[in-house]
């Protein structure tokens, strides 16, 4: 079995995506293209690839763009990178974690000490 960093290992790129509504962690193969990455961003946020505004900074001054066939590494998108999706309509609502109540069986009351229900033994 190949290990991470060895030949034959499936290298991955993890990108932190920040939007106005939250954060998401996107994992793609290291060989992924910009188009494949944009498709994953669309799956997570609902913003179509053609209108996505991705940048390396929150003020969108370091814009990330390229043709869909451009490898991510050529665009400076490497493992651990943080990208900002500055589209206002971006939503990561599906990523929000919610607390689900766990059903618990009620416990039987524990009798107080000294009242075990058995008759006291005579001396």
Short mmCIF file of N, CA and C in Angstrom, two decimals:
data_model
loop_
_atom_site.label_atom_id
_atom_site.label_comp_id
_atom_site.label_asym_id
_atom_site.label_seq_id
_atom_site.Cartn_x
_atom_site.Cartn_y
_atom_site.Cartn_z
N UNK A 1 0.86 -1.19 0.00
CA UNK A 1 0.00 0.00 0.00
C UNK A 1 0.90 1.24 0.00
N UNK A 2 0.72 2.10 -1.01
CA UNK A 2 1.55 3.30 -1.01
C UNK A 2 1.12 4.26 0.10
N UNK A 3 2.09 4.91 0.68
CA UNK A 3 1.81 5.89 1.73
C UNK A 3 1.87 7.28 1.15
N UNK A 4 1.28 8.21 1.86
CA UNK A 4 1.26 9.60 1.41
C UNK A 4 2.69 10.07 1.20
N UNK A 5 2.93 10.71 0.07
CA UNK A 5 4.24 11.25 -0.22
C UNK A 5 5.14 10.28 -0.95
N UNK A 6 4.71 9.03 -1.12
CA UNK A 6 5.49 8.05 -1.85
C UNK A 6 4.94 7.92 -3.25
N UNK A 7 5.76 7.47 -4.20
CA UNK A 7 5.24 7.28 -5.55
C UNK A 7 4.05 6.33 -5.55
N UNK A 8 3.05 6.65 -6.32
CA UNK A 8 1.86 5.81 -6.37
C UNK A 8 0.79 6.25 -5.40
N UNK A 9 1.13 7.10 -4.44
CA UNK A 9 0.14 7.58 -3.48
C UNK A 9 -0.77 8.60 -4.16
N UNK A 10 -2.02 8.60 -3.79
CA UNK A 10 -2.97 9.55 -4.37
C UNK A 10 -2.86 10.85 -3.59
N UNK A 11 -2.09 11.79 -4.13
CA UNK A 11 -1.90 13.07 -3.45
C UNK A 11 -3.18 13.89 -3.57
N UNK A 12 -3.49 14.62 -2.51
CA UNK A 12 -4.69 15.44 -2.49
C UNK A 12 -4.32 16.87 -2.13
N UNK A 13 -5.18 17.77 -2.56
CA UNK A 13 -5.04 19.17 -2.22
C UNK A 13 -6.26 19.55 -1.41
N UNK A 14 -6.03 20.10 -0.22
CA UNK A 14 -7.13 20.55 0.63
C UNK A 14 -7.11 22.07 0.61
N UNK A 15 -8.25 22.65 0.22
CA UNK A 15 -8.39 24.10 0.12
C UNK A 15 -9.48 24.54 1.09
N UNK A 16 -9.19 25.57 1.86
CA UNK A 16 -10.20 26.14 2.74
C UNK A 16 -10.93 27.23 1.96
N UNK A 17 -12.22 27.08 1.82
CA UNK A 17 -13.02 28.05 1.08
C UNK A 17 -13.81 28.89 2.07
N UNK A 18 -13.64 30.20 1.96
CA UNK A 18 -14.31 31.13 2.87
C UNK A 18 -15.34 31.92 2.07
N UNK A 19 -16.57 31.96 2.57
CA UNK A 19 -17.62 32.77 1.95
C UNK A 19 -18.22 33.67 3.03
N UNK A 20 -19.11 34.56 2.60
CA UNK A 20 -19.78 35.44 3.57
C UNK A 20 -20.62 34.65 4.56
N UNK A 21 -21.06 33.46 4.16
CA UNK A 21 -21.95 32.68 5.04
C UNK A 21 -21.24 31.57 5.80
N UNK A 22 -19.95 31.40 5.60
CA UNK A 22 -19.27 30.36 6.35
C UNK A 22 -18.03 29.83 5.65
N UNK A 23 -17.54 28.72 6.15
CA UNK A 23 -16.32 28.11 5.62
C UNK A 23 -16.60 26.68 5.20
N UNK A 24 -15.81 26.20 4.26
CA UNK A 24 -15.93 24.82 3.82
C UNK A 24 -14.53 24.32 3.49
N UNK A 25 -14.33 23.05 3.64
CA UNK A 25 -13.05 22.44 3.34
C UNK A 25 -13.25 21.59 2.09
N UNK A 26 -12.53 21.92 1.03
CA UNK A 26 -12.68 21.21 -0.24
C UNK A 26 -11.42 20.39 -0.48
N UNK A 27 -11.63 19.10 -0.77
CA UNK A 27 -10.52 18.20 -1.02
C UNK A 27 -10.63 17.69 -2.45
N UNK A 28 -9.58 17.89 -3.23
CA UNK A 28 -9.54 17.45 -4.62
C UNK A 28 -8.22 16.75 -4.88
N UNK A 29 -8.14 15.91 -5.91
CA UNK A 29 -6.85 15.30 -6.25
C UNK A 29 -5.83 16.37 -6.62
N UNK A 30 -4.55 16.12 -6.36
CA UNK A 30 -3.51 17.09 -6.69
C UNK A 30 -3.47 17.38 -8.17
N UNK A 31 -3.95 16.46 -8.99
CA UNK A 31 -3.94 16.64 -10.44
C UNK A 31 -5.17 17.40 -10.95
N UNK A 32 -6.04 17.86 -10.04
CA UNK A 32 -7.29 18.52 -10.44
C UNK A 32 -7.02 19.80 -11.22
N UNK A 33 -7.96 20.09 -12.12
CA UNK A 33 -7.89 21.32 -12.89
C UNK A 33 -8.76 22.38 -12.23
N UNK A 34 -8.60 23.62 -12.69
CA UNK A 34 -9.40 24.72 -12.15
C UNK A 34 -10.88 24.45 -12.38
N UNK A 35 -11.23 23.88 -13.54
CA UNK A 35 -12.62 23.56 -13.84
C UNK A 35 -13.20 22.54 -12.87
N UNK A 36 -12.41 21.53 -12.51
CA UNK A 36 -12.87 20.51 -11.56
C UNK A 36 -13.05 21.13 -10.18
N UNK A 37 -12.14 22.02 -9.81
CA UNK A 37 -12.25 22.70 -8.52
C UNK A 37 -13.51 23.58 -8.50
N UNK A 38 -13.74 24.32 -9.58
CA UNK A 38 -14.92 25.18 -9.65
C UNK A 38 -16.20 24.37 -9.57
N UNK A 39 -16.20 23.17 -10.16
CA UNK A 39 -17.39 22.31 -10.08
C UNK A 39 -17.66 21.91 -8.63
N UNK A 40 -16.60 21.63 -7.88
CA UNK A 40 -16.77 21.27 -6.47
C UNK A 40 -17.25 22.47 -5.66
N UNK A 41 -16.72 23.66 -5.97
CA UNK A 41 -17.18 24.88 -5.30
C UNK A 41 -18.67 25.08 -5.59
N UNK A 42 -19.09 24.83 -6.82
CA UNK A 42 -20.51 24.97 -7.18
C UNK A 42 -21.36 23.98 -6.39
N UNK A 43 -20.88 22.75 -6.24
CA UNK A 43 -21.63 21.75 -5.46
C UNK A 43 -21.81 22.21 -4.01
N UNK A 44 -20.79 22.85 -3.45
CA UNK A 44 -20.83 23.26 -2.05
C UNK A 44 -21.62 24.55 -1.82
N UNK A 45 -21.57 25.47 -2.79
CA UNK A 45 -22.11 26.81 -2.53
C UNK A 45 -23.32 27.18 -3.39
N UNK A 46 -23.52 26.47 -4.49
CA UNK A 46 -24.62 26.82 -5.38
C UNK A 46 -24.27 27.93 -6.36
N UNK A 47 -23.05 28.46 -6.32
CA UNK A 47 -22.64 29.52 -7.24
C UNK A 47 -22.05 28.85 -8.48
N UNK A 48 -22.62 29.16 -9.64
CA UNK A 48 -22.18 28.54 -10.88
C UNK A 48 -20.73 28.90 -11.19
N UNK A 49 -20.02 27.96 -11.80
CA UNK A 49 -18.59 28.13 -12.08
C UNK A 49 -18.30 29.39 -12.88
N UNK A 50 -19.15 29.72 -13.84
CA UNK A 50 -18.90 30.88 -14.70
C UNK A 50 -18.97 32.22 -14.00
N UNK A 51 -19.61 32.28 -12.84
CA UNK A 51 -19.75 33.56 -12.13
C UNK A 51 -19.01 33.59 -10.79
N UNK A 52 -18.28 32.53 -10.48
CA UNK A 52 -17.54 32.50 -9.21
C UNK A 52 -16.46 33.56 -9.20
N UNK A 53 -16.35 34.27 -8.09
CA UNK A 53 -15.29 35.28 -7.90
C UNK A 53 -14.39 34.76 -6.78
N UNK A 54 -13.30 34.11 -7.18
CA UNK A 54 -12.37 33.52 -6.22
C UNK A 54 -11.14 34.41 -6.09
N UNK A 55 -10.66 34.57 -4.86
CA UNK A 55 -9.45 35.36 -4.64
C UNK A 55 -8.68 34.80 -3.46
N UNK A 56 -7.42 35.23 -3.37
CA UNK A 56 -6.57 34.79 -2.27
C UNK A 56 -6.75 35.66 -1.03
N UNK A 57 -7.47 36.79 -1.18
CA UNK A 57 -7.68 37.69 -0.06
C UNK A 57 -9.16 38.05 0.03
N UNK A 58 -9.66 38.43 1.22
CA UNK A 58 -11.09 38.71 1.39
C UNK A 58 -11.59 39.93 0.62
N UNK A 59 -10.71 40.83 0.23
CA UNK A 59 -11.15 42.03 -0.50
C UNK A 59 -11.12 41.85 -2.01
N UNK A 60 -10.82 40.63 -2.46
CA UNK A 60 -10.80 40.27 -3.89
C UNK A 60 -9.80 41.09 -4.69
N UNK A 61 -8.65 41.40 -4.08
CA UNK A 61 -7.62 42.13 -4.82
C UNK A 61 -6.62 41.20 -5.48
N UNK A 62 -6.54 39.94 -4.98
CA UNK A 62 -5.66 38.94 -5.59
C UNK A 62 -6.55 37.87 -6.23
N UNK A 63 -7.13 38.20 -7.37
CA UNK A 63 -8.10 37.34 -8.03
C UNK A 63 -7.43 36.08 -8.58
N UNK A 64 -8.13 34.96 -8.42
CA UNK A 64 -7.67 33.69 -8.97
C UNK A 64 -8.56 33.38 -10.17
N UNK A 65 -7.96 33.26 -11.34
CA UNK A 65 -8.74 32.91 -12.52
C UNK A 65 -7.84 32.16 -13.49
N UNK A 66 -8.48 31.44 -14.38
CA UNK A 66 -7.75 30.67 -15.37
C UNK A 66 -8.72 29.87 -16.19
N UNK A 67 -8.21 29.18 -17.19
CA UNK A 67 -9.09 28.35 -18.01
C UNK A 67 -9.43 27.09 -17.21
N UNK A 68 -10.57 26.47 -17.53
CA UNK A 68 -10.97 25.27 -16.79
C UNK A 68 -9.95 24.14 -16.85
N UNK A 69 -9.09 24.13 -17.87
CA UNK A 69 -8.12 23.03 -18.00
C UNK A 69 -6.79 23.31 -17.30
N UNK A 70 -6.65 24.49 -16.68
CA UNK A 70 -5.40 24.85 -16.00
C UNK A 70 -5.26 24.06 -14.71
N UNK A 71 -4.10 23.40 -14.49
CA UNK A 71 -3.88 22.70 -13.22
C UNK A 71 -3.88 23.70 -12.05
N UNK A 72 -4.42 23.27 -10.91
CA UNK A 72 -4.51 24.16 -9.75
C UNK A 72 -3.16 24.72 -9.34
N UNK A 73 -2.11 23.90 -9.38
CA UNK A 73 -0.78 24.35 -8.94
C UNK A 73 -0.30 25.54 -9.75
N UNK A 74 -0.65 25.60 -11.04
CA UNK A 74 -0.23 26.74 -11.87
C UNK A 74 -0.91 28.03 -11.47
N UNK A 75 -2.02 27.93 -10.76
CA UNK A 75 -2.75 29.11 -10.32
C UNK A 75 -2.38 29.50 -8.88
N UNK A 76 -1.45 28.75 -8.30
CA UNK A 76 -1.06 29.04 -6.92
C UNK A 76 -1.98 28.41 -5.89
N UNK A 77 -2.86 27.51 -6.33
CA UNK A 77 -3.76 26.81 -5.40
C UNK A 77 -3.07 25.51 -5.01
N UNK A 78 -2.51 25.51 -3.81
CA UNK A 78 -1.78 24.34 -3.32
C UNK A 78 -2.42 23.85 -2.03
N UNK A 79 -1.97 22.70 -1.56
CA UNK A 79 -2.51 22.13 -0.33
C UNK A 79 -2.41 23.14 0.82
N UNK A 80 -3.51 23.36 1.51
CA UNK A 80 -3.55 24.28 2.64
C UNK A 80 -3.92 25.70 2.26
N UNK A 81 -4.12 25.96 0.96
CA UNK A 81 -4.46 27.31 0.53
C UNK A 81 -5.83 27.72 1.05
N UNK A 82 -6.01 29.00 1.24
CA UNK A 82 -7.31 29.54 1.64
C UNK A 82 -7.79 30.47 0.54
N UNK A 83 -8.96 30.15 -0.01
CA UNK A 83 -9.53 30.98 -1.06
C UNK A 83 -10.81 31.62 -0.56
N UNK A 84 -11.10 32.79 -1.07
CA UNK A 84 -12.31 33.51 -0.70
C UNK A 84 -13.24 33.56 -1.89
N UNK A 85 -14.47 33.13 -1.69
CA UNK A 85 -15.51 33.24 -2.71
C UNK A 85 -16.30 34.48 -2.33
N UNK A 86 -16.13 35.54 -3.12
CA UNK A 86 -16.69 36.83 -2.72
C UNK A 86 -18.09 37.08 -3.26
N UNK A 87 -18.68 36.10 -3.96
CA UNK A 87 -20.06 36.26 -4.41
C UNK A 87 -20.99 36.35 -3.21
N UNK A 88 -21.87 37.33 -3.20
CA UNK A 88 -22.78 37.50 -2.05
C UNK A 88 -23.79 36.36 -1.94
N UNK A 89 -24.16 35.76 -3.06
CA UNK A 89 -25.19 34.71 -3.03
C UNK A 89 -24.65 33.35 -2.59
N UNK A 90 -23.35 33.27 -2.31
CA UNK A 90 -22.77 32.00 -1.89
C UNK A 90 -23.36 31.56 -0.56
N UNK A 91 -23.67 30.28 -0.48
CA UNK A 91 -24.27 29.74 0.73
C UNK A 91 -23.62 28.41 1.06
N UNK A 92 -23.30 28.21 2.31
CA UNK A 92 -22.75 26.93 2.74
C UNK A 92 -23.70 26.35 3.79
N UNK A 93 -24.98 26.61 3.63
CA UNK A 93 -25.96 26.16 4.61
C UNK A 93 -25.94 24.65 4.80
N UNK A 94 -25.68 23.91 3.72
CA UNK A 94 -25.68 22.46 3.82
C UNK A 94 -24.53 21.95 4.67
N UNK A 95 -23.54 22.78 4.90
CA UNK A 95 -22.37 22.38 5.66
C UNK A 95 -22.53 22.62 7.16
N UNK A 96 -23.58 23.32 7.55
CA UNK A 96 -23.75 23.68 8.96
C UNK A 96 -24.03 22.43 9.78
N UNK A 97 -23.31 22.28 10.85
CA UNK A 97 -23.53 21.14 11.72
C UNK A 97 -24.66 21.44 12.68
N UNK A 98 -25.54 20.50 12.86
CA UNK A 98 -26.63 20.69 13.79
C UNK A 98 -26.56 19.62 14.86
N UNK A 99 -27.04 19.95 16.02
CA UNK A 99 -27.06 18.98 17.12
C UNK A 99 -28.34 18.17 17.00
N UNK A 100 -28.18 16.89 16.96
CA UNK A 100 -29.33 16.00 16.89
C UNK A 100 -29.51 15.38 18.27
N UNK A 101 -30.75 15.47 18.83
CA UNK A 101 -30.95 14.87 20.15
C UNK A 101 -30.75 13.35 20.11
N UNK A 102 -30.06 12.85 21.09
CA UNK A 102 -29.81 11.42 21.18
C UNK A 102 -30.82 10.83 22.16
N UNK A 103 -31.62 9.85 21.71
CA UNK A 103 -32.61 9.27 22.63
C UNK A 103 -31.91 8.49 23.75
N UNK A 104 -32.36 8.73 24.96
CA UNK A 104 -31.79 8.06 26.13
C UNK A 104 -32.93 7.45 26.92
N UNK A 105 -32.76 6.18 27.28
CA UNK A 105 -33.79 5.50 28.07
C UNK A 105 -33.82 6.11 29.47
N UNK A 106 -35.00 6.36 30.04
CA UNK A 106 -35.05 6.90 31.40
C UNK A 106 -34.52 5.86 32.39
N UNK A 107 -33.82 6.33 33.38
CA UNK A 107 -33.26 5.44 34.39
C UNK A 107 -34.29 5.16 35.47
N UNK A 108 -34.21 3.95 36.03
CA UNK A 108 -35.09 3.59 37.15
C UNK A 108 -34.62 4.36 38.38
N UNK A 109 -35.54 4.86 39.19
CA UNK A 109 -35.11 5.58 40.39
C UNK A 109 -34.29 4.67 41.30
N UNK A 110 -33.27 5.24 41.89
CA UNK A 110 -32.41 4.50 42.81
C UNK A 110 -32.91 4.75 44.22
N UNK A 111 -33.19 3.66 44.98
CA UNK A 111 -33.69 3.87 46.34
C UNK A 111 -32.61 4.51 47.22
N UNK A 112 -33.07 5.27 48.21
CA UNK A 112 -32.15 5.92 49.13
C UNK A 112 -31.50 4.86 50.01
N UNK A 113 -30.31 5.13 50.48
CA UNK A 113 -29.61 4.15 51.31
C UNK A 113 -30.39 3.91 52.60
N UNK A 114 -30.42 2.67 53.01
CA UNK A 114 -31.14 2.31 54.23
C UNK A 114 -32.55 1.84 53.94
N UNK A 115 -33.05 2.12 52.75
CA UNK A 115 -34.39 1.65 52.45
C UNK A 115 -34.30 0.73 51.24
N UNK A 116 -33.61 -0.36 51.42
CA UNK A 116 -33.38 -1.31 50.33
C UNK A 116 -34.62 -2.15 50.06
N UNK A 117 -35.66 -2.00 50.89
CA UNK A 117 -36.88 -2.77 50.67
C UNK A 117 -36.89 -4.06 51.47
N UNK A 118 -35.74 -4.49 51.98
CA UNK A 118 -35.70 -5.73 52.77
C UNK A 118 -35.96 -5.39 54.23
N UNK A 119 -36.59 -6.30 54.91
CA UNK A 119 -36.89 -6.07 56.33
C UNK A 119 -35.59 -6.11 57.12
N UNK A 120 -35.47 -5.20 58.08
CA UNK A 120 -34.24 -5.22 58.90
C UNK A 120 -34.14 -6.52 59.68
N UNK A 121 -32.95 -7.03 59.75
CA UNK A 121 -32.78 -8.30 60.46
C UNK A 121 -32.74 -8.05 61.97
N UNK A 122 -33.33 -8.95 62.71
CA UNK A 122 -33.37 -8.82 64.17
C UNK A 122 -32.06 -9.30 64.75
N UNK A 123 -31.58 -8.69 65.85
CA UNK A 123 -30.32 -9.12 66.47
C UNK A 123 -30.45 -10.46 67.16
#
